[in-house]
Coordinates of C-alpha atoms in Angstrom, one line a residue:
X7 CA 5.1 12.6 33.1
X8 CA 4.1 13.8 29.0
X9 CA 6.1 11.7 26.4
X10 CA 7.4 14.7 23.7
X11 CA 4.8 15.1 20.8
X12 CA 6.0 13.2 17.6
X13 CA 4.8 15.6 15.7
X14 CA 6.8 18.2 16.8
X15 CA 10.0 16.1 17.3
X16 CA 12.5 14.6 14.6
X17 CA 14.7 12.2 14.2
X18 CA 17.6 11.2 11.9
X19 CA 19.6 8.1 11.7
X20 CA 23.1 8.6 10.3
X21 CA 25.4 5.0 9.6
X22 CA 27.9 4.3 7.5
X23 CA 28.0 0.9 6.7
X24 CA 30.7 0.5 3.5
X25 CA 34.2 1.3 3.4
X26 CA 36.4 1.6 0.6
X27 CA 39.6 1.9 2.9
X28 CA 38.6 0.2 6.1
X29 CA 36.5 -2.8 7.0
X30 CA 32.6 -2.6 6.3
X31 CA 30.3 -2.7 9.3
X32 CA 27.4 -4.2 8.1
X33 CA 25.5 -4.2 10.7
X34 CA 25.6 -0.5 11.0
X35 CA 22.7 -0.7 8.2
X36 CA 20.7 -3.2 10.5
X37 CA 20.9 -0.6 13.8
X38 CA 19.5 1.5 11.4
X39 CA 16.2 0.0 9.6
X40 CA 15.3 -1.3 13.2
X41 CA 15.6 1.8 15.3
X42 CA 13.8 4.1 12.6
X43 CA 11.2 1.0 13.2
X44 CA 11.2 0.8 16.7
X45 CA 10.8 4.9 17.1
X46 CA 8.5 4.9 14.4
X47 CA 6.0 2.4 16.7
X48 CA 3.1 3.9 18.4
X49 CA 3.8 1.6 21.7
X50 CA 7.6 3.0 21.6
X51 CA 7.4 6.8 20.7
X52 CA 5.0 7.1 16.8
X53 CA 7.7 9.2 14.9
X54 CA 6.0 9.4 11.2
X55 CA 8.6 8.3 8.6
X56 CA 9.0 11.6 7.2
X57 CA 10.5 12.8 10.5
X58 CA 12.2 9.4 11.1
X59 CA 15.2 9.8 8.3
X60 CA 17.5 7.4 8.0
X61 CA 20.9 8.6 6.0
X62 CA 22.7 5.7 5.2
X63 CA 26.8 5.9 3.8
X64 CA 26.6 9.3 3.1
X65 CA 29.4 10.3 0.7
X66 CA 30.2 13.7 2.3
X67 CA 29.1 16.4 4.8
X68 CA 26.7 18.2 3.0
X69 CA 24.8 14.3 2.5
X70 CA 25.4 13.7 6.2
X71 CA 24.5 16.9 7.5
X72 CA 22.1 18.6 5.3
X73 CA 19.0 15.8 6.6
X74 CA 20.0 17.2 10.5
X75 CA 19.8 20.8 9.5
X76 CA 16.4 20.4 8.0
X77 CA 15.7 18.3 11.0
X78 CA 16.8 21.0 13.4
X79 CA 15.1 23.9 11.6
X80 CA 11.7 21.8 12.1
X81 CA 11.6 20.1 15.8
X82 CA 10.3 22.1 18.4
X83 CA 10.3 19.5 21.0
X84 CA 13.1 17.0 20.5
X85 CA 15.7 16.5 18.2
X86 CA 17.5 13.0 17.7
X87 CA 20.6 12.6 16.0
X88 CA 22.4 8.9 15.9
X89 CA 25.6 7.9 14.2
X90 CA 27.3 5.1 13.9
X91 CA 29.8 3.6 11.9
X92 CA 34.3 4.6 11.9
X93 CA 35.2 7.7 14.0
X94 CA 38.5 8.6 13.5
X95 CA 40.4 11.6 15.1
X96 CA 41.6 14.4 12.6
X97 CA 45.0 16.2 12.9
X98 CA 44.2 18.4 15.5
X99 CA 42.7 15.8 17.9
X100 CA 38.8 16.8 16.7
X101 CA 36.5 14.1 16.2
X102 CA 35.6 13.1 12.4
X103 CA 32.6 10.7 11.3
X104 CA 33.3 8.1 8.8
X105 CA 32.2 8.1 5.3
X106 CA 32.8 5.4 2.5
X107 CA 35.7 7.1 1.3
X108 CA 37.3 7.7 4.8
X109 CA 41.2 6.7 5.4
X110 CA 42.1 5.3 8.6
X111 CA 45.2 7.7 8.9
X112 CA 44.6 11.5 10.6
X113 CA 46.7 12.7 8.2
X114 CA 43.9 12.3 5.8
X115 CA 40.7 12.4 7.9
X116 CA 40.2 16.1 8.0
X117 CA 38.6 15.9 4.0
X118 CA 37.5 12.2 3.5
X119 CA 35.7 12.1 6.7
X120 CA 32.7 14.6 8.2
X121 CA 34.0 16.7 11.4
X122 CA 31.9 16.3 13.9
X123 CA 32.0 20.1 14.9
X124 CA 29.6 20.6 11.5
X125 CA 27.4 18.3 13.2
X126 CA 27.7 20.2 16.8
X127 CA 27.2 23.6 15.6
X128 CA 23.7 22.2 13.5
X129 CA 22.2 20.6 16.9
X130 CA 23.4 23.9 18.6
X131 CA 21.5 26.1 16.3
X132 CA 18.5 23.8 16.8
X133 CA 14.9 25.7 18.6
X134 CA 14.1 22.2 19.9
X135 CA 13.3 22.3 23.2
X136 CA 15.9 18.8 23.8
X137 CA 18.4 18.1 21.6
X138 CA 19.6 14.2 21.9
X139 CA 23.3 13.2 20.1
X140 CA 24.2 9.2 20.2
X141 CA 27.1 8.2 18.8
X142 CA 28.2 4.9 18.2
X143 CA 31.9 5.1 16.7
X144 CA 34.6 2.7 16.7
X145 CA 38.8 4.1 16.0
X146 CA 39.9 0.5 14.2
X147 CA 41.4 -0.2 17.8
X148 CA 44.1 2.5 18.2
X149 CA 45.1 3.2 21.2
X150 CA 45.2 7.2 19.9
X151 CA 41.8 6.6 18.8
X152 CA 40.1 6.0 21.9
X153 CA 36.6 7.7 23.0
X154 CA 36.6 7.6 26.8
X155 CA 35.7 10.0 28.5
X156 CA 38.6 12.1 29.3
X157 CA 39.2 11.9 25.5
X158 CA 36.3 12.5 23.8
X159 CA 34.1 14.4 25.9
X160 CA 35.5 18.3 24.6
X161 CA 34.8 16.9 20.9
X162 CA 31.4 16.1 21.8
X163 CA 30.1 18.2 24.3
X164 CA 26.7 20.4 23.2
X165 CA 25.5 22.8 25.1
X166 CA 22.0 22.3 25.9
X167 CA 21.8 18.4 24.2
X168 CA 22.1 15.2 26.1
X169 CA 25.2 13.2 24.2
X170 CA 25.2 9.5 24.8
X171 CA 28.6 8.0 23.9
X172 CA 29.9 3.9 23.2
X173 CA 33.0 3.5 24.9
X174 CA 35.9 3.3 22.5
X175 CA 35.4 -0.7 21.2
X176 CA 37.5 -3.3 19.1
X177 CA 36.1 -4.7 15.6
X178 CA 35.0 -7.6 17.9
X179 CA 32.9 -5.9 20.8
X180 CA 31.5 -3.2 18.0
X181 CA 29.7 -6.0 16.0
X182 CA 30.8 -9.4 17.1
X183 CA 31.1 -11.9 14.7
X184 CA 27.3 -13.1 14.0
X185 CA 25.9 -10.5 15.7
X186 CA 22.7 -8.5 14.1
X187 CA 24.4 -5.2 15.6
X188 CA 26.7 -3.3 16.5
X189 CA 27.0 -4.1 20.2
X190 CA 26.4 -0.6 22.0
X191 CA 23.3 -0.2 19.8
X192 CA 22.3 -3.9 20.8
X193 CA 21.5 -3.1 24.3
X194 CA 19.9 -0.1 23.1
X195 CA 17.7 -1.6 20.9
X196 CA 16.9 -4.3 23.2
X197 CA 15.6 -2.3 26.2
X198 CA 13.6 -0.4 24.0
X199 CA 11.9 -3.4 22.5
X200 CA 11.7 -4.9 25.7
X201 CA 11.1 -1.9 28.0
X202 CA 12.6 -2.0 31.5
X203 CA 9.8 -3.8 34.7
X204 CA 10.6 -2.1 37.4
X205 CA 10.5 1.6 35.6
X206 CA 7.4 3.5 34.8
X207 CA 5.3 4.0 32.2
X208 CA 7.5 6.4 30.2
X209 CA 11.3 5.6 30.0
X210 CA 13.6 8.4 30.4
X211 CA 17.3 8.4 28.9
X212 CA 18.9 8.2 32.5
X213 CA 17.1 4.9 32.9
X214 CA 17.8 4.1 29.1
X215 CA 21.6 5.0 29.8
X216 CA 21.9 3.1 33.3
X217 CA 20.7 -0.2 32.1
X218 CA 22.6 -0.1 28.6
X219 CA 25.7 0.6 31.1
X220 CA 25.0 -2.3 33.4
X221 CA 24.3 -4.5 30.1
X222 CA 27.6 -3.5 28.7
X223 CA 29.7 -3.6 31.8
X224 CA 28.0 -7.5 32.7
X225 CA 29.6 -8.4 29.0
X226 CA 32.7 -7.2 29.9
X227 CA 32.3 -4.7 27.0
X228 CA 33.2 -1.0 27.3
X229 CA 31.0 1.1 29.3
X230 CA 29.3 3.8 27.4
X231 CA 29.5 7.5 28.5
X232 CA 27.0 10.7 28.8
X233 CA 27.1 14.4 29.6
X234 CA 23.8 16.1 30.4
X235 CA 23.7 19.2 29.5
X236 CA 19.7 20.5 29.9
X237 CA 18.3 18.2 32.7
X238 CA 17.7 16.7 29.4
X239 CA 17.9 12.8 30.8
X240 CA 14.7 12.9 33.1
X241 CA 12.3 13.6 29.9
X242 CA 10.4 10.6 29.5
X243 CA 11.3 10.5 25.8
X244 CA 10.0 6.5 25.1
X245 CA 6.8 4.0 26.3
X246 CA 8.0 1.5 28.7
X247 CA 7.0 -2.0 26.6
X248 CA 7.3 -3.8 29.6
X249 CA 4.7 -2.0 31.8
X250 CA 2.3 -1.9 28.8
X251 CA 2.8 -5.5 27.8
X252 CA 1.7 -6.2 31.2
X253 CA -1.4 -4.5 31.4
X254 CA -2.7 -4.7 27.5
X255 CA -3.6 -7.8 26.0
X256 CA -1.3 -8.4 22.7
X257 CA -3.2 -6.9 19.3
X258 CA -1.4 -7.1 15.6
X259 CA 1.5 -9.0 14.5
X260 CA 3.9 -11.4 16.3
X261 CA 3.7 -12.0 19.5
X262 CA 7.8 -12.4 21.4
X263 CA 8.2 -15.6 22.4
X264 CA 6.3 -18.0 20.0
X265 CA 7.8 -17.9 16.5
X266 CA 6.1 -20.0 13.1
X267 CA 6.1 -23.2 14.0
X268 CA 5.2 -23.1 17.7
X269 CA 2.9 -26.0 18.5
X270 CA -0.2 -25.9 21.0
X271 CA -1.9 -29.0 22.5
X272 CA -5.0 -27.3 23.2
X273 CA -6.8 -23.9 22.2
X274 CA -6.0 -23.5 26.2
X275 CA -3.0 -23.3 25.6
X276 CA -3.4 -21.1 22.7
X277 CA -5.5 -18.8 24.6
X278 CA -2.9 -18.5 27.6
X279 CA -0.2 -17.2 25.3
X280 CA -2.3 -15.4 23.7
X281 CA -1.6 -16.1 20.0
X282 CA -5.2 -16.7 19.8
X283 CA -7.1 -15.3 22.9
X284 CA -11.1 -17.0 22.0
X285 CA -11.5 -20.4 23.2
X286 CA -13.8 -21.5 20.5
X287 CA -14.4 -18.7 18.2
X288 CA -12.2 -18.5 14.9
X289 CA -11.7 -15.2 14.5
X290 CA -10.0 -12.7 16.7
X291 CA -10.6 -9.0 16.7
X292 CA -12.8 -6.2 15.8
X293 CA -14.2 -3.9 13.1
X294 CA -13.4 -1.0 15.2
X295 CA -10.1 -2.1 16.4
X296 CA -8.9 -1.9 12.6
X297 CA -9.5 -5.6 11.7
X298 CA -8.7 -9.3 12.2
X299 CA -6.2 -10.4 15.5
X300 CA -6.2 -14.0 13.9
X301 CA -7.8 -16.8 12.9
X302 CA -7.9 -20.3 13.9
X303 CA -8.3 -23.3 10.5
X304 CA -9.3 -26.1 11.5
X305 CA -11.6 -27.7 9.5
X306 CA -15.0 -26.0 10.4
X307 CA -16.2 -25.1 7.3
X308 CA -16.4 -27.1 4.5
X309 CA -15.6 -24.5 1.8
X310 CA -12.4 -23.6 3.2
X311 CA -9.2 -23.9 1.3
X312 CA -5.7 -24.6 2.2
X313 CA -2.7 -24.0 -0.3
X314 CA 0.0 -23.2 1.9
X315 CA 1.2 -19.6 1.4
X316 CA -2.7 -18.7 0.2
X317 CA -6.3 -19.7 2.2
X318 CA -9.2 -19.5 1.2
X319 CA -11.3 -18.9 4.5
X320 CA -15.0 -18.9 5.3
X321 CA -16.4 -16.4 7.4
X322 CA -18.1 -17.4 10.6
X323 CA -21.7 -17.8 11.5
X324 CA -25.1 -19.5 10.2
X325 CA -23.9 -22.5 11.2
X326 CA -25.8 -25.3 13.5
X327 CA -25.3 -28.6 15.0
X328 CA -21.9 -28.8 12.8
X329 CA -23.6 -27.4 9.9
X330 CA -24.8 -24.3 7.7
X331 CA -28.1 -23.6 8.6
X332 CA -28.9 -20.0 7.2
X333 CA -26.5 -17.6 5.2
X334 CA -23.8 -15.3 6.8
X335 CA -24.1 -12.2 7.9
X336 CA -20.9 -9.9 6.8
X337 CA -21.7 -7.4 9.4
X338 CA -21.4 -10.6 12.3
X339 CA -18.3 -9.6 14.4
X340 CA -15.5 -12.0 13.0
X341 CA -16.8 -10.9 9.5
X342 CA -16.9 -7.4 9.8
X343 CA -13.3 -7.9 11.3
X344 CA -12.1 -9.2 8.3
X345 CA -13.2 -7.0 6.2
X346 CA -11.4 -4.4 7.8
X347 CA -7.9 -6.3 7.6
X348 CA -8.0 -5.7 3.6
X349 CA -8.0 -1.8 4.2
X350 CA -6.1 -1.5 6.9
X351 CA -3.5 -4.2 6.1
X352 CA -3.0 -5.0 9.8
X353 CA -1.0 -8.7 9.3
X354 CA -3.1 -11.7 10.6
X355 CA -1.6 -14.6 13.0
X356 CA -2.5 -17.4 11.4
X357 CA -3.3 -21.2 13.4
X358 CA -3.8 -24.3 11.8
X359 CA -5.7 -27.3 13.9
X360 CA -5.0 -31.0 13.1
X361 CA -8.5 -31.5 11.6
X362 CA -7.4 -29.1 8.7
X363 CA -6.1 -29.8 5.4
X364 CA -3.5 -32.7 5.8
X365 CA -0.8 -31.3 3.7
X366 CA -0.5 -28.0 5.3
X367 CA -2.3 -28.5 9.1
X368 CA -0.1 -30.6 12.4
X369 CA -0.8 -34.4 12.8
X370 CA -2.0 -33.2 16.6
X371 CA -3.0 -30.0 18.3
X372 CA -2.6 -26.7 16.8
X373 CA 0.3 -24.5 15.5
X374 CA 1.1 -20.9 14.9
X375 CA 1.7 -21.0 11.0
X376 CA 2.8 -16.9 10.8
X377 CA 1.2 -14.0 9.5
X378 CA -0.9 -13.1 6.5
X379 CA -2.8 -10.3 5.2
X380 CA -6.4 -10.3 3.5
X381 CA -6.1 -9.4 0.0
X382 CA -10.0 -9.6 -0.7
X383 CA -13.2 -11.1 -0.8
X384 CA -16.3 -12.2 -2.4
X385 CA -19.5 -14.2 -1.3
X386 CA -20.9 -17.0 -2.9
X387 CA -23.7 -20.1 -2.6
X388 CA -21.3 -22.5 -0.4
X389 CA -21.3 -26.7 -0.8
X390 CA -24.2 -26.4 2.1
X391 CA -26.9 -24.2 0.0
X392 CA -25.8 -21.1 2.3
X393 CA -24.5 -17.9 0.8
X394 CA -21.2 -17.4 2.7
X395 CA -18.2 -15.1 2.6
X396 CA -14.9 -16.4 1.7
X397 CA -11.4 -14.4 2.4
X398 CA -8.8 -14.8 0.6
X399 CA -5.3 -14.6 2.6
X400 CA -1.9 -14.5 1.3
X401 CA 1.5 -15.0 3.8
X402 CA 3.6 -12.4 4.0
X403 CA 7.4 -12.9 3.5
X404 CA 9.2 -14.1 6.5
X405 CA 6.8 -13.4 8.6
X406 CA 7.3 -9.6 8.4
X407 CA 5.1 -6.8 7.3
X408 CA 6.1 -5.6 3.7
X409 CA 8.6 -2.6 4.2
X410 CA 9.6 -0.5 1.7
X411 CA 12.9 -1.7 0.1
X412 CA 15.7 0.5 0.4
X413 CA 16.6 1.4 -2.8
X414 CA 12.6 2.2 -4.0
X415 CA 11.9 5.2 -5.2
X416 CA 11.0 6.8 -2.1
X417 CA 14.4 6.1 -0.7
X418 CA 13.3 5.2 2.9
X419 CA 14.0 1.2 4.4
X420 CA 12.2 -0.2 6.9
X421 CA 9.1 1.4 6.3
X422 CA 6.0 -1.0 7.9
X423 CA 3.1 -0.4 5.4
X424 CA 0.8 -2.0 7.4
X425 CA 0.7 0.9 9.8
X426 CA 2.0 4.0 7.1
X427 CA 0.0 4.7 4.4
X428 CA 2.1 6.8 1.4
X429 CA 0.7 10.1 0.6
X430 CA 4.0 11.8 -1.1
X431 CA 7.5 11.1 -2.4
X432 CA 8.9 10.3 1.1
X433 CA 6.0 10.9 3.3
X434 CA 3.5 8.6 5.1
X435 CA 0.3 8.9 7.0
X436 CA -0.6 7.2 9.9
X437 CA -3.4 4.4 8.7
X438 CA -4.7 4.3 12.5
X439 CA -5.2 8.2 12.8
X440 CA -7.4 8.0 9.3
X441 CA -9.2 5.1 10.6
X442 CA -10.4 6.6 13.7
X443 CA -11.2 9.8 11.5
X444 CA -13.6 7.1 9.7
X445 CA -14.7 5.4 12.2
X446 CA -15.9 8.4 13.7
X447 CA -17.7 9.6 10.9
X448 CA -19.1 5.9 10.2
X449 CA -17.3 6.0 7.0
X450 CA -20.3 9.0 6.2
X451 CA -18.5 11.5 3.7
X452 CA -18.6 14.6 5.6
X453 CA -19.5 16.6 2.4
X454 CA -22.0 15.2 0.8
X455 CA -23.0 12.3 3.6
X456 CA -22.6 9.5 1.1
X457 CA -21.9 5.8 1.8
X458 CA -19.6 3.8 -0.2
X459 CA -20.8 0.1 0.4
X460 CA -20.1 -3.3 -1.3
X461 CA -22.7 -6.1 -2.2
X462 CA -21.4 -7.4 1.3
X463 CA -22.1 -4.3 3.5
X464 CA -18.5 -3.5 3.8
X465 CA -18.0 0.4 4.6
X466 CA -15.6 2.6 2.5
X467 CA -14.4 6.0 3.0
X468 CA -10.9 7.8 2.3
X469 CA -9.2 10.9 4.0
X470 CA -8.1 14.3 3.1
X471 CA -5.1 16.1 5.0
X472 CA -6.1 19.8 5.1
X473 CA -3.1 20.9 5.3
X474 CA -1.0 18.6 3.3
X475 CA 2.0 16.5 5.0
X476 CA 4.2 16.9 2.0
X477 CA 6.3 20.1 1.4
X478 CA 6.5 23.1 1.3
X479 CA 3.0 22.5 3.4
X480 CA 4.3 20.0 6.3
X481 CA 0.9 19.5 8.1
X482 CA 0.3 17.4 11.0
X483 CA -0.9 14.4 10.7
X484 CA -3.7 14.6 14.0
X485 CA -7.5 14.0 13.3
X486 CA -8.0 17.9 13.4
X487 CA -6.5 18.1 10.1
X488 CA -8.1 15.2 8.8
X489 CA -11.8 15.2 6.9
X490 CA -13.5 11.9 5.8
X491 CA -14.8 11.9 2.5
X492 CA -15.4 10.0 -0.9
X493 CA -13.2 9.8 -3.4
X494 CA -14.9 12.6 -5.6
X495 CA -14.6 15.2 -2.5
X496 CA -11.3 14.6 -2.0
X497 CA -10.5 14.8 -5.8
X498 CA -11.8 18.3 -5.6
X499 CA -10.6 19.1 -1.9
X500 CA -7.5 18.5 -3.7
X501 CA -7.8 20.8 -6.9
X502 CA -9.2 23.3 -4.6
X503 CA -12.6 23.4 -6.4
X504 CA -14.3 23.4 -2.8
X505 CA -13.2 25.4 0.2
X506 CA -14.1 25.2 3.5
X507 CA -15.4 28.8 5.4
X508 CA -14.7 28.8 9.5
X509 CA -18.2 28.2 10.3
X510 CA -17.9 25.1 7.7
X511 CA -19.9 26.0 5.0
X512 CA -18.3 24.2 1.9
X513 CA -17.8 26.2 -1.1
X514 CA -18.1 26.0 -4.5
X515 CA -14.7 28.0 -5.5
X516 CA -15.5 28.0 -9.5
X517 CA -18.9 29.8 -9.2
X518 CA -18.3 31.1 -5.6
X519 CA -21.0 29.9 -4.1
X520 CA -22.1 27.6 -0.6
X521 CA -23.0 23.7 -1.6
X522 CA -23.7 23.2 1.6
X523 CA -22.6 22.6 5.2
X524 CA -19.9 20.5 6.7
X525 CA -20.9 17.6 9.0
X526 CA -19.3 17.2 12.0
X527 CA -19.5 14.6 15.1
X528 CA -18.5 14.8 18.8
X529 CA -15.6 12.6 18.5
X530 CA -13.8 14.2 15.8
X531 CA -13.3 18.3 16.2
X532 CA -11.7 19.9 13.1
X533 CA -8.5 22.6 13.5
X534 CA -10.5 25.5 12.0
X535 CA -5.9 26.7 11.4
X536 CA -6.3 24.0 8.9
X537 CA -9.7 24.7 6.9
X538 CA -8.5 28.4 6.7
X539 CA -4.8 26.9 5.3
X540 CA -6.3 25.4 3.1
X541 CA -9.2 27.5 1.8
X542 CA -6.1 30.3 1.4
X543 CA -4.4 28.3 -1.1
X544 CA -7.2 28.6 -3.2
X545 CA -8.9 31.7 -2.6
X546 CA -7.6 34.1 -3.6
X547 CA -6.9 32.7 -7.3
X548 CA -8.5 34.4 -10.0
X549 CA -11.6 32.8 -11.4
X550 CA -11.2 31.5 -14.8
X551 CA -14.2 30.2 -17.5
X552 CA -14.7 26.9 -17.5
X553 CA -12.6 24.9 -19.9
X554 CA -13.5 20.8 -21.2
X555 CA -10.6 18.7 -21.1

């Protein structure tokens, strides 16, 4: 069983949150921000941002429906399509989707809300292989409102697209009073956090469907409804978390079931829940794994320094019989691993030990004290006569990786920059695909084979998308149409004052002329589609005389 690419699927998350004429459903914005995150995970499904759109109280159809019609136009494996928010029914017993300015009377539905037959006949017209529509609508509990499934199911059928349905709810069983969500969205949220044991590796939306059912039925809550129209429901469209939770040890981030604050007798214990897996070393994780895991503070090194929401923290090594014996080494493993946490902004658990500092640390044991990220470093002659590295490490808000906020510039909330790196208005890269590229390459600029390296031995390199991810290009972003180079190659990859020929000799585009060959390694094979895409955007311009600016 093949989980649909990401790169050739979309997604778009539709909600309507505000109301000018009927009661807001705030948590409609909150089903939003966390399914774009959970689809956007690499353990759930790895949907880029850019193909992960959230469209939040859009103000008329062309808003609501313009982001699924580019959508359709460019999936070629799956197309997803979520609403939620007031449905009301329109004069002639058709299905509209609320908008802010929507009236709760069908007199008036048919031009202050967005038929939902705009929406049908944009999925139809979609070349996506599987086309997905979830709807989760309430009627402000008429009776004439209802969406059962004798009702509803001729306003929503598709041909060809699996439609997942919430039954028709009350304002309490939608979002209950305290509730982070709506309550259909809920239980859909929740298996796919939390994956489903007894199921595969690769959940399908039958077994998504039958368990949100039981859920909803077990609460006394109305049952949701589906129609499969394409055999659509066996595709094994998300990762089970459960089975791979249980058979890969915990990397990055928080791990469920031990929030800030968690306490630990023992680095046993510690170790067992795996919050900090080393039993005596201090730093968890790996240069090649992208960076630090956590780190344990607990009064080890002298030089250390605890303010709270910032720590100063001393690499590891050189040290004997309790103390520093010889300087550090910055390429040593825990080292090396911090080092990489300041490119590749991976979030750090941090746990304090009683022997720290007294103001910050536990009068006994250890405790999980949240997650920072490493803004930097330096090394320096340490209160032993050693040189040693020192880390500095900043807590991130709540806990949580920075997102995006929603109303920045690039209009799209919820967006984890610790995994998406922004390379356009709107568009993100995938930080682990360019650090594998590196890794690969050694951080060795493919061009010219040069090594950016600090005082410290710390490794530096960036990436260049052949084929650009920003419109009108739209490239994938997959290693093939990734290069690794330094920041003056990539300057003039991207001016287009070097080419690339198929048999990779680069070329100097002002004079015409080879400046040399390519490298290349095993691990990483280059799309020769993408060196030719991007050698023709530059090709065939005429040459002009060199001008000083």
């Amino acid at each position: 069983m093949t989980q649909p690419d990401p790169q050739a699927s979309r997604a778009v998350l539709i909600g309507t949150a505000r109301y000018e004429h009927m009661e807001d459903l705030p948590a409609v914005a909150r089903n939003l921000r966390a399914l774009q995150q959970e689809l956007m995970r690499h353990e759930v499904w790895g949907l880029s941002p850019q193909h992960c759109r959230v469209v939040e109280d859009p103000t008329d159809p062309q808003g609501m429906i313009t982001p699924v019609h580019e959508a359709s136009d460019e999936a070629r494996e799956v197309l997803l399509v979520y609403f939620a928010g007031h449905g009301v029914i329109g004069p002639n017993d058709d299905l509209y989707l609320g908008t802010p300015g929507t009236h709760n009377d069908r007199t008036r539905s048919h031009y202050t809300a967005v038929a939902y037959d705009a929406l049908r006949t944009t999925v139809q017209n979609s070349r996506a292989q599987i086309r997905i529509v979830i709807l989760d609508c309430c009627y402000s509990g008429k009776a004439a409102y209802t969406m059962g499934a004798t009702t509803v199911s001729p306003l929503t059928d598709i041909e060809g697209t699996y439609t997942l349905t919430s039954a028709p709810p009350t304002k309490a069983s939608l979002a209950p009073e305290g509730a982070e969500f709506t309550a259909f969205t809920q239980e859909l949220i929740e298996v796919i956090r939390g994956g489903l044991p007894d199921a595969g590796a690769f959940l399908t939306l039958d077994q998504i469907f039958d368990h949100v059912k039981g859920e909803m039925a077990a609460k006394a809550r109305p049952r949701p409804w589906r129609q499969d129209r394409n055999d659509a429901g066996q595709v094994a469209l998300i990762k089970n978390r459960a089975r791979a939770a249980a058979k890969t040890p915990p990397g990055y981030g928080e791990i469920p079931g031990f929030e800030e604050g968690a306490p630990f007798p023992s680095r046993q214990e510690l170790h067992e829940a795996k919050v900090h897996r080393p039993l005596q070393a201090g730093i968890c994780g790996t240069y090649r794994d992208g960076g630090a895991e956590s780190i344990v503070l607990s009064g080890g090194y002298p030089d250390d320094e605890d303010y709270g929401d910032v720590i100063v923290y001393t690499g590891h090594g050189g040290r004997e019989n309790g103390q520093q014996a010889k300087d550090q080494d910055p390429t040593a493993s825990g080292n090396a691993a911090l080092l990489a946490s300041i490119t590749t902004r991976y979030p750090v658990r941090v746990i304090r030990g009683s022997a720290g500092d007294e103001q910050h640390s536990p009068a006994t044991g250890y405790r999980y004290d949240g997650l920072y990220t490493v803004e930097g470093y330096w090394t320096t002659i340490g209160i032993e006569g050693f040189r040693i590295l020192q880390f500095r490490l900043e807590k991130l808000r709540d806990s949580a990786p920075p997102l995006v906020p929603s109303n920045s510039m690039v209009d799209m909330p919820g967006i984890d920059l610790h995994r998406w790196e922004p390379v356009g208005l709107g568009v993100y890269g995938d930080r682990r695909i360019a650090d594998r590229v590196k890794q690969a390459h050694r951080f060795q600029c493919q061009i010219c084979r040069v090594t950016l390296q600090s005082p410290a031995g710390f490794r530096f390199a960036q990436t260049f998308h052949l084929r650009a991810l920003t419109r009108p290009h739209q490239g994938p972003d997959i290693a093939a149409n990734l290069l690794c180079v330094c920041p003056t190659h990539r300057v003039q990859l991207e001016l287009g004052t070097i080419t690339i020929e198929d048999d990779l000799k680069v070329i100097d585009e002002i004079d015409g002329v080879p400046i040399g060959q390519l490298n290349t390694v095993p691990r990483h094979e280059i799309g020769v589609e993408y060196v030719r895409y991007h050698r023709k955007l530059y090709r065939n311009q005429v040459r002009q005389p060199r001008r000083n600016h």
